[in-house]
């Protein structure tokens, strides 16, 4: 008898709030996985979401969706964590880092107690810090703990550039790196449009100080604040970003996407999770790509790393 070599894929999503359920909904539309398990402290919410998603089943390719407990992580290929609190008015990012790190301690320990042996994908904020916390608590090798990092910031940046230039965003190779947050930086020196340096394409002397370009970067950096002010949360963009990352991993794409990866000397940084472009395949992070940064970009990256380090220290103290 012929043996089919089909690989079955299972994803567990922990946290079925706006981000977790938007990811689940986007994922079930892509025929990428065979099984999707929803886990939340609020079991009724996870169950309700699973029921609702299942009613769309006749309209998509088959996928098994259910609510479940942490034992479901034992044979999962990917655990996506979107659980945790959002920043409240008056709360600092340091407070949020400590609060969500405590939540993560419980979550990651429970996942690991079921001998999870796959890849973690983290979206909860502050994402660089929680990616680091997950790596330390899980003890998994660095290539198997990935944060969404600046994938969304970069997508926003590419979208805004595409609107400004009237060029398909997929043909714009321009990254935001560093913290997923206020200290991120645009890598103008390496930005390219179909292989042409952006600075050349725009015939600009000093792209870093061009008012239009500054406004585009700031639009990407501050997008979450603008959206939260209007609708309370952001979730569709990050959900599609998480699906894109899932696809790169499951289809062994060797795709280059900026994520929060654990650095061991790249960019002169050690033992830190920070947003940088990385090659992703079914092993996780195959390698970190080292962009040739200008001196001022390198300085900004160092500054961003210092901010992440301070928050990481606070978070690690909270989980000891
Ligand atoms: P939400 O409040 O809608 O959902 C959070 C969910 O986590 C809730 O369902 C809650 O019950 C669950 N939860 C809380 N503690 C838990 C625990 N101990 N175990 C299991 N589940 C638990 O929030 P949201 O809008 O979905 O946002 C989730 C996170 O994603 C936030 O930290 C937000 O800042 C972040 N986010 C990240 C990005 C990014 O680019 N990385 C973008 C948007 C949002």
Coordinates of C-alpha atoms and ligand atoms in Angstrom, one line a residue:
X1 CA 0.0 0.0 0.0
X2 CA 1.3 3.5 -0.8
X3 CA 2.1 5.5 2.4
X4 CA 1.3 9.2 2.1
X5 CA 4.0 11.4 3.5
X6 CA 1.6 14.1 4.7
X7 CA 2.6 15.9 7.8
X8 CA -0.2 16.7 10.2
X9 CA 0.2 20.1 11.9
X10 CA -1.2 21.1 15.2
X11 CA -1.3 24.6 16.7
X12 CA -2.3 25.6 20.3
X13 CA -3.2 29.2 20.8
X14 CA -3.0 30.4 24.4
X15 CA -5.1 33.5 25.0
X16 CA -8.4 33.8 23.1
X17 CA -8.9 37.6 23.3
X18 CA -8.9 39.9 20.3
X19 CA -5.4 38.8 19.0
X20 CA -5.8 35.1 19.7
X21 CA -9.2 34.7 18.0
X22 CA -8.3 36.9 15.1
X23 CA -5.3 34.7 14.5
X24 CA -7.4 31.5 14.8
X25 CA -9.9 32.9 12.3
X26 CA -7.2 34.0 9.8
X27 CA -5.4 30.6 10.2
X28 CA -8.5 28.5 9.5
X29 CA -8.8 30.3 6.2
X30 CA -5.4 29.3 5.0
X31 CA -5.5 25.4 5.0
X32 CA -2.2 25.4 6.9
X33 CA -3.0 23.3 9.9
X34 CA -5.0 20.2 10.7
X35 CA -5.7 20.9 14.4
X36 CA -6.2 24.2 16.3
X37 CA -6.7 24.2 20.0
X38 CA -7.8 27.3 21.9
X39 CA -6.7 27.6 25.5
X40 CA -7.6 30.5 27.9
X41 CA -8.0 31.1 31.6
X42 CA -11.5 32.0 30.7
X43 CA -12.5 28.5 29.6
X44 CA -16.0 29.5 28.6
X45 CA -14.6 32.2 26.2
X46 CA -12.3 29.7 24.6
X47 CA -15.2 27.2 24.2
X48 CA -17.5 29.9 22.8
X49 CA -14.9 31.0 20.2
X50 CA -14.2 27.3 19.2
X51 CA -18.0 26.7 18.7
X52 CA -18.3 29.9 16.6
X53 CA -15.3 29.1 14.4
X54 CA -16.5 25.6 13.9
X55 CA -19.8 26.8 12.4
X56 CA -17.7 28.2 9.5
X57 CA -16.3 24.7 8.8
X58 CA -18.5 23.9 5.7
X59 CA -17.0 27.0 4.0
X60 CA -13.3 26.2 4.4
X61 CA -10.8 23.3 4.1
X62 CA -11.2 20.8 7.0
X63 CA -9.5 21.7 10.3
X64 CA -10.2 20.4 13.7
X65 CA -10.9 23.3 16.1
X66 CA -11.6 22.9 19.8
X67 CA -11.1 24.5 23.2
X68 CA -8.8 22.5 25.5
X69 CA -6.3 22.4 28.3
X70 CA -2.5 22.5 28.5
X71 CA -2.2 18.7 27.9
X72 CA -3.1 19.6 24.3
X73 CA 0.4 21.1 24.0
X74 CA 2.1 17.8 24.3
X75 CA 1.9 17.0 20.5
X76 CA 1.5 20.6 19.2
X77 CA 4.0 21.7 16.6
X78 CA 3.5 25.4 17.5
X79 CA 2.3 27.1 20.7
X80 CA 1.2 30.7 20.0
X81 CA 0.9 32.9 23.1
X82 CA -1.3 35.9 23.0
X83 CA -2.5 35.8 26.6
X84 CA -2.0 38.6 29.0
X85 CA -3.0 42.1 30.0
X86 CA -2.9 45.2 27.8
X87 CA -1.3 48.4 29.0
X88 CA -3.8 50.3 31.2
X89 CA -4.0 54.1 31.4
X90 CA -1.4 55.3 33.9
X91 CA 0.4 52.0 33.9
X92 CA 4.1 52.0 32.7
X93 CA 5.5 49.5 30.3
X94 CA 7.7 48.3 33.1
X95 CA 4.6 47.5 35.2
X96 CA 3.1 45.7 32.2
X97 CA 6.4 43.7 31.7
X98 CA 6.3 42.5 35.3
X99 CA 2.6 41.7 35.2
X100 CA 2.7 39.7 32.0
X101 CA 6.0 38.0 32.9
X102 CA 4.2 36.6 36.0
X103 CA 1.3 35.4 33.7
X104 CA 3.9 33.9 31.4
X105 CA 5.7 32.0 34.2
X106 CA 2.5 30.1 34.9
X107 CA 1.6 29.6 31.2
X108 CA 5.0 28.4 30.0
X109 CA 5.6 26.1 33.0
X110 CA 2.2 24.5 32.3
X111 CA 3.1 24.0 28.6
X112 CA 6.5 22.5 29.4
X113 CA 5.0 20.2 32.1
X114 CA 3.3 18.4 29.1
X115 CA 6.7 17.8 27.4
X116 CA 6.1 20.3 24.7
X117 CA 8.7 19.9 22.0
X118 CA 7.8 22.4 19.3
X119 CA 8.2 26.1 18.6
X120 CA 6.9 29.0 20.7
X121 CA 5.6 32.1 18.9
X122 CA 5.0 35.0 21.2
X123 CA 2.8 38.1 20.6
X124 CA 1.9 39.4 24.0
X125 CA 3.5 42.7 24.9
X126 CA 6.1 43.7 25.7
X127 CA 6.9 41.1 23.2
X128 CA 10.7 41.2 23.2
X129 CA 10.8 40.8 27.0
X130 CA 8.2 38.0 27.0
X131 CA 10.1 36.2 24.3
X132 CA 13.2 36.3 26.5
X133 CA 11.1 35.1 29.6
X134 CA 9.7 32.2 27.6
X135 CA 13.1 31.1 26.4
X136 CA 14.5 31.2 30.0
X137 CA 11.6 29.4 31.6
X138 CA 11.1 26.8 28.8
X139 CA 14.8 26.1 28.4
X140 CA 14.2 25.4 24.7
X141 CA 17.0 26.3 22.3
X142 CA 17.0 29.8 21.0
X143 CA 15.9 29.0 17.5
X144 CA 12.6 27.6 18.8
X145 CA 11.4 30.6 20.7
X146 CA 10.3 33.4 18.4
X147 CA 8.6 36.7 19.2
X148 CA 6.5 38.6 16.6
X149 CA 9.0 41.5 17.2
X150 CA 9.0 44.2 14.6
X151 CA 7.1 42.1 12.0
X152 CA 4.0 44.2 12.4
X153 CA 5.9 47.5 12.7
X154 CA 7.7 46.6 9.4
X155 CA 4.4 45.7 7.7
X156 CA 2.9 49.0 8.7
X157 CA 6.1 50.7 7.5
X158 CA 6.0 48.9 4.1
X159 CA 2.3 49.7 3.8
X160 CA 2.8 53.4 4.4
X161 CA 5.7 53.5 2.0
X162 CA 3.7 51.7 -0.6
X163 CA 0.9 54.3 -0.3
X164 CA 3.4 57.1 -0.6
X165 CA 5.3 55.6 -3.5
X166 CA 2.5 53.7 -5.3
X167 CA 4.5 50.5 -5.3
X168 CA 3.2 47.1 -4.2
X169 CA 4.3 46.7 -0.5
X170 CA 5.7 43.2 -1.3
X171 CA 8.3 44.9 -3.5
X172 CA 9.4 47.2 -0.7
X173 CA 12.4 45.8 1.3
X174 CA 12.6 48.1 4.2
X175 CA 12.8 47.1 7.9
X176 CA 12.0 48.5 11.2
X177 CA 14.2 46.8 13.8
X178 CA 14.8 47.0 17.6
X179 CA 12.2 47.0 20.2
X180 CA 8.5 46.4 19.2
X181 CA 7.7 49.8 20.7
X182 CA 8.8 53.4 21.0
X183 CA 12.6 52.9 20.6
X184 CA 12.4 51.0 17.3
X185 CA 14.3 52.4 14.3
X186 CA 13.8 52.4 10.5
X187 CA 16.8 51.1 8.6
X188 CA 16.8 53.7 5.8
X189 CA 20.4 52.9 4.8
X190 CA 19.3 49.4 3.5
X191 CA 15.7 50.3 2.3
X192 CA 15.2 49.1 -1.3
X193 CA 12.5 49.3 -3.9
X194 CA 12.9 46.3 -6.3
X195 CA 16.6 46.3 -5.7
X196 CA 17.1 50.1 -6.1
X197 CA 18.2 51.8 -2.9
X198 CA 15.2 54.0 -1.7
X199 CA 17.5 57.0 -1.3
X200 CA 18.5 56.7 -5.0
X201 CA 14.9 56.0 -6.1
X202 CA 13.7 59.1 -4.4
X203 CA 16.8 61.1 -5.4
X204 CA 17.3 62.3 -1.9
X205 CA 20.5 63.6 -0.2
X206 CA 19.7 62.7 3.4
X207 CA 16.8 60.3 3.6
X208 CA 17.1 60.0 7.5
X209 CA 16.1 63.7 7.8
X210 CA 13.5 64.0 5.1
X211 CA 10.2 65.2 6.6
X212 CA 8.1 62.8 4.5
X213 CA 10.2 59.8 5.5
X214 CA 10.2 60.8 9.2
X215 CA 6.4 61.1 9.1
X216 CA 6.1 57.6 7.5
X217 CA 8.3 56.0 10.1
X218 CA 6.4 57.8 12.9
X219 CA 3.1 56.7 11.4
X220 CA 4.3 53.1 11.6
X221 CA 5.7 53.5 15.1
X222 CA 2.7 55.2 16.5
X223 CA 0.0 53.2 14.6
X224 CA -1.0 51.2 17.6
X225 CA -1.7 54.3 19.7
X226 CA -3.8 55.8 16.9
X227 CA -5.8 52.6 16.4
X228 CA -6.3 52.0 20.2
X229 CA -7.6 55.5 20.5
X230 CA -10.2 54.8 17.8
X231 CA -11.2 51.2 18.5
X232 CA -9.6 50.1 21.8
X233 CA -7.2 47.5 20.5
X234 CA -5.3 46.3 17.4
X235 CA -5.6 42.7 16.2
X236 CA -6.2 42.1 12.5
X237 CA -2.7 43.2 11.4
X238 CA -0.9 41.2 14.1
X239 CA -3.2 38.2 13.4
X240 CA -2.2 38.2 9.7
X241 CA 1.5 38.7 10.7
X242 CA 1.3 35.6 13.0
X243 CA -0.3 33.6 10.2
X244 CA 2.5 34.7 7.9
X245 CA 5.0 33.5 10.4
X246 CA 3.2 30.2 10.9
X247 CA 3.2 29.7 7.1
X248 CA 7.0 30.4 6.9
X249 CA 7.6 27.8 9.7
X250 CA 5.2 25.0 8.5
X251 CA 6.0 25.3 4.9
X252 CA 9.8 25.4 5.6
X253 CA 10.0 28.6 3.5
X254 CA 13.4 30.0 4.6
X255 CA 11.5 33.3 4.4
X256 CA 13.1 36.5 5.7
X257 CA 10.8 38.2 8.2
X258 CA 11.8 40.6 11.1
X259 CA 11.1 38.8 14.4
X260 CA 12.2 39.0 18.0
X261 CA 15.2 36.6 18.0
X262 CA 17.7 35.7 20.7
X263 CA 21.0 37.3 19.8
X264 CA 24.4 35.9 20.7
X265 CA 26.8 38.5 19.3
X266 CA 24.9 39.6 16.1
X267 CA 24.9 43.4 15.9
X268 CA 27.3 43.4 18.9
X269 CA 24.4 42.3 21.2
X270 CA 24.4 39.3 23.6
X271 CA 21.7 37.4 25.4
X272 CA 18.8 39.7 24.3
X273 CA 15.6 39.1 22.3
X274 CA 15.1 42.0 19.8
X275 CA 13.5 42.6 16.4
X276 CA 15.9 41.8 13.5
X277 CA 15.3 40.1 10.2
X278 CA 15.7 36.4 10.4
X279 CA 15.5 33.4 8.1
X280 CA 12.6 31.2 9.2
X281 CA 11.9 27.5 8.4
X282 CA 10.5 24.4 10.0
X283 CA 13.4 24.5 12.6
X284 CA 12.4 28.0 13.7
X285 CA 15.0 30.7 13.3
X286 CA 17.6 29.3 10.9
X287 CA 19.8 32.4 11.2
X288 CA 19.7 36.0 12.0
X289 CA 20.5 38.3 9.1
X290 CA 23.0 41.0 10.0
X291 CA 22.1 44.2 8.2
X292 CA 24.9 46.6 7.5
X293 CA 23.8 49.5 9.6
X294 CA 25.0 53.1 9.4
X295 CA 26.8 54.4 12.5
X296 CA 23.6 56.3 13.6
X297 CA 21.4 53.3 13.1
X298 CA 23.8 51.1 15.1
X299 CA 23.7 53.7 17.9
X300 CA 19.9 53.7 17.9
X301 CA 19.8 49.9 18.0
X302 CA 22.1 50.0 21.0
X303 CA 19.8 52.5 22.7
X304 CA 16.8 50.3 21.9
X305 CA 18.6 47.2 23.3
X306 CA 19.3 49.1 26.6
X307 CA 15.6 49.8 27.0
X308 CA 14.8 46.1 26.4
X309 CA 17.5 45.1 28.8
X310 CA 16.1 47.2 31.6
X311 CA 12.6 45.8 31.1
X312 CA 13.9 42.3 30.9
X313 CA 15.7 42.7 34.2
X314 CA 12.5 43.8 35.9
X315 CA 10.5 41.0 34.2
X316 CA 13.1 38.3 35.2
X317 CA 13.0 39.5 38.8
X318 CA 9.2 39.1 38.8
X319 CA 9.4 35.5 37.7
X320 CA 12.2 34.4 40.1
Ligands
LIG1 P1 -7.4 40.5 25.3 O1 -7.5 41.1 26.7 O2 -8.5 40.7 24.3 O3 -7.1 39.0 25.5 C1 -6.2 38.5 26.4 C2 -6.6 37.0 26.7 O4 -5.7 36.5 27.6 C3 -8.0 37.0 27.5 O5 -8.9 36.2 26.8 C4 -7.6 36.5 28.9 O6 -8.6 35.7 29.4 C5 -6.4 35.7 28.5 N1 -5.5 35.4 29.7 C6 -5.1 36.3 30.7 N2 -4.4 35.6 31.5 C7 -4.3 34.3 31.1 C8 -3.6 33.2 31.6 N3 -2.9 33.2 32.8 N4 -3.7 32.0 31.0 C9 -4.5 32.0 29.8 N5 -5.1 33.0 29.3 C10 -5.0 34.2 29.9 O7 -6.0 41.2 24.7 P2 -5.6 41.2 23.2 O8 -6.1 42.5 22.6 O9 -6.0 39.9 22.5 O10 -4.0 41.4 23.3 C11 -3.2 40.3 23.7 C12 -1.8 40.7 23.8 O11 -1.3 40.9 22.5 C13 -1.5 42.1 24.5 O12 -0.4 41.9 25.3 C14 -1.3 43.1 23.4 O13 -0.5 44.1 23.8 C15 -0.6 42.2 22.4 N6 -0.5 42.6 21.1 C16 0.7 42.5 20.5 C17 0.9 42.9 19.2 C18 2.3 42.7 18.6 O14 2.6 43.3 17.5 N7 3.1 41.9 19.1 C19 -0.1 43.6 18.5 C20 -1.3 43.7 19.1 C21 -1.5 43.3 20.4

